XYZ file of C-alpha atoms in Angstrom:
155
model
C 110.325 100.469 116.140
C 113.891 99.647 115.135
C 114.082 96.568 117.318
C 117.633 95.964 118.531
C 119.359 93.018 116.914
C 123.047 92.255 117.418
C 123.585 91.596 113.708
C 122.312 95.127 112.950
C 124.720 96.940 115.295
C 126.921 98.262 112.493
C 126.594 100.195 109.227
C 123.236 101.732 110.246
C 121.610 98.365 109.446
C 118.968 98.991 112.100
C 117.601 101.580 109.670
C 118.785 100.326 106.279
C 117.412 96.827 106.868
C 115.348 97.142 110.039
C 112.847 99.756 108.907
C 111.936 98.072 105.606
C 111.713 94.659 107.293
C 109.417 96.007 110.009
C 107.219 97.624 107.352
C 107.145 94.330 105.445
C 106.093 92.485 108.596
C 103.249 94.945 109.130
C 102.063 94.633 105.512
C 102.134 90.819 105.711
C 100.185 90.853 108.966
C 97.468 93.077 107.494
C 97.258 91.197 104.185
C 97.450 87.637 105.511
C 95.448 88.434 108.636
C 92.380 89.585 106.699
C 92.364 93.026 108.334
C 90.797 94.721 105.310
C 88.148 92.042 105.137
C 87.188 92.839 108.714
C 87.551 96.621 108.273
C 86.826 97.350 104.602
C 86.802 101.130 105.080
C 90.217 101.239 106.736
C 92.758 103.468 105.028
C 96.272 102.568 106.074
C 99.498 103.754 104.467
C 102.737 101.826 104.721
C 106.017 103.695 104.669
C 109.270 102.846 102.883
C 107.348 101.888 99.745
C 106.018 98.867 101.613
C 109.523 97.738 102.523
C 110.313 94.378 100.945
C 106.631 93.511 100.496
C 106.368 94.248 96.756
C 109.096 91.699 96.071
C 107.377 89.088 98.246
C 103.806 89.210 96.902
C 104.404 86.181 94.679
C 105.873 84.210 97.572
C 102.965 85.155 99.834
C 100.501 84.136 97.125
C 102.176 80.771 96.722
C 102.100 80.205 100.477
C 98.455 81.311 100.639
C 97.490 78.801 97.947
C 99.659 75.999 99.383
C 99.388 76.198 103.149
C 96.394 76.210 105.471
C 98.239 78.200 108.141
C 98.930 80.997 105.644
C 95.418 81.378 104.236
C 93.318 80.733 107.310
C 93.250 84.450 108.198
C 92.151 85.768 104.819
C 89.700 84.697 102.131
C 91.428 86.800 99.465
C 94.754 86.155 97.747
C 97.498 88.443 99.084
C 97.872 90.350 95.802
C 94.192 91.318 95.917
C 94.445 92.710 99.443
C 97.790 94.371 98.668
C 96.076 96.455 95.979
C 93.774 97.943 98.621
C 96.609 99.327 100.748
C 98.264 102.712 100.462
C 102.039 103.082 100.170
C 104.387 106.007 100.298
C 107.084 106.423 97.683
C 110.245 106.474 99.813
C 112.074 103.751 97.912
C 115.281 105.632 96.970
C 115.385 103.569 93.774
C 113.414 104.002 90.535
C 113.341 100.233 89.911
C 111.884 99.579 93.357
C 109.299 102.308 92.739
C 108.433 100.557 89.462
C 108.052 97.240 91.302
C 105.763 98.869 93.880
C 103.699 100.405 91.085
C 103.363 97.009 89.398
C 101.696 95.510 92.501
C 99.936 98.419 94.214
C 96.855 100.103 92.860
C 97.873 103.315 91.036
C 95.406 105.327 93.106
C 96.958 104.080 96.376
C 100.494 105.450 95.991
C 101.145 108.673 97.873
C 104.163 110.946 98.013
C 106.488 110.284 100.916
C 109.563 112.171 102.011
C 110.911 110.794 105.343
C 111.541 114.433 106.272
C 113.123 115.498 108.668
C 115.106 112.281 109.084
C 118.527 111.594 107.603
C 117.080 109.036 105.180
C 114.728 111.624 103.679
C 114.240 111.651 99.935
C 116.035 114.879 98.919
C 113.481 115.840 96.224
C 110.429 113.606 96.740
C 108.203 115.234 94.137
C 110.996 115.514 91.563
C 111.841 111.837 92.078
C 108.250 110.852 91.294
C 107.736 113.251 88.409
C 110.960 111.932 86.887
C 109.786 108.349 87.161
C 106.269 108.325 85.774
C 103.978 109.631 88.508
C 102.369 112.971 87.672
C 101.482 115.793 90.068
C 97.721 115.481 89.555
C 97.807 111.802 90.499
C 99.874 112.566 93.605
C 97.404 115.218 94.690
C 94.350 113.056 94.013
C 95.855 110.071 95.842
C 96.828 112.183 98.848
C 93.369 113.702 99.047
C 91.751 110.264 98.736
C 93.889 108.847 101.524
C 93.068 111.774 103.802
C 89.346 111.553 102.988
C 89.357 115.012 101.413
C 87.346 116.147 98.434
C 89.117 116.212 95.097
C 90.370 119.561 93.867
C 87.218 119.821 91.705
C 85.009 119.325 94.785
C 84.063 115.680 94.143
C 84.863 112.814 96.520
């Protein structure tokens, strides 16, 4: 959405900060709102590697355990629901990709590119292959997200 904010008027902050923050807000709303508990078959993929969400899972878990207003929408700890979401890999940083992989389920990470936008990952597959995600996993995860049969014909 890239909501206009005066403090983001310069340095392309509306994209550099705005997009990941909006993605983070969406992830938090789904996780803390119990959306997957209500719709267990929902497949939803969050862009920008989940934004800032992977770095906030611990904070969300603490809030969920400590505050009624945080956990009233969900019966599951945030980390448990987070593992059920899909995420693309547009992180632009191997360490951030590693952080995402440490919190997300390995079968829920799909290749992202951001093509044709200016923030596109120049070599999305090469970036992943160079940082521990193999081609077969990428294909299987993409097929799973899209509800397609695996390459060997199984679901």
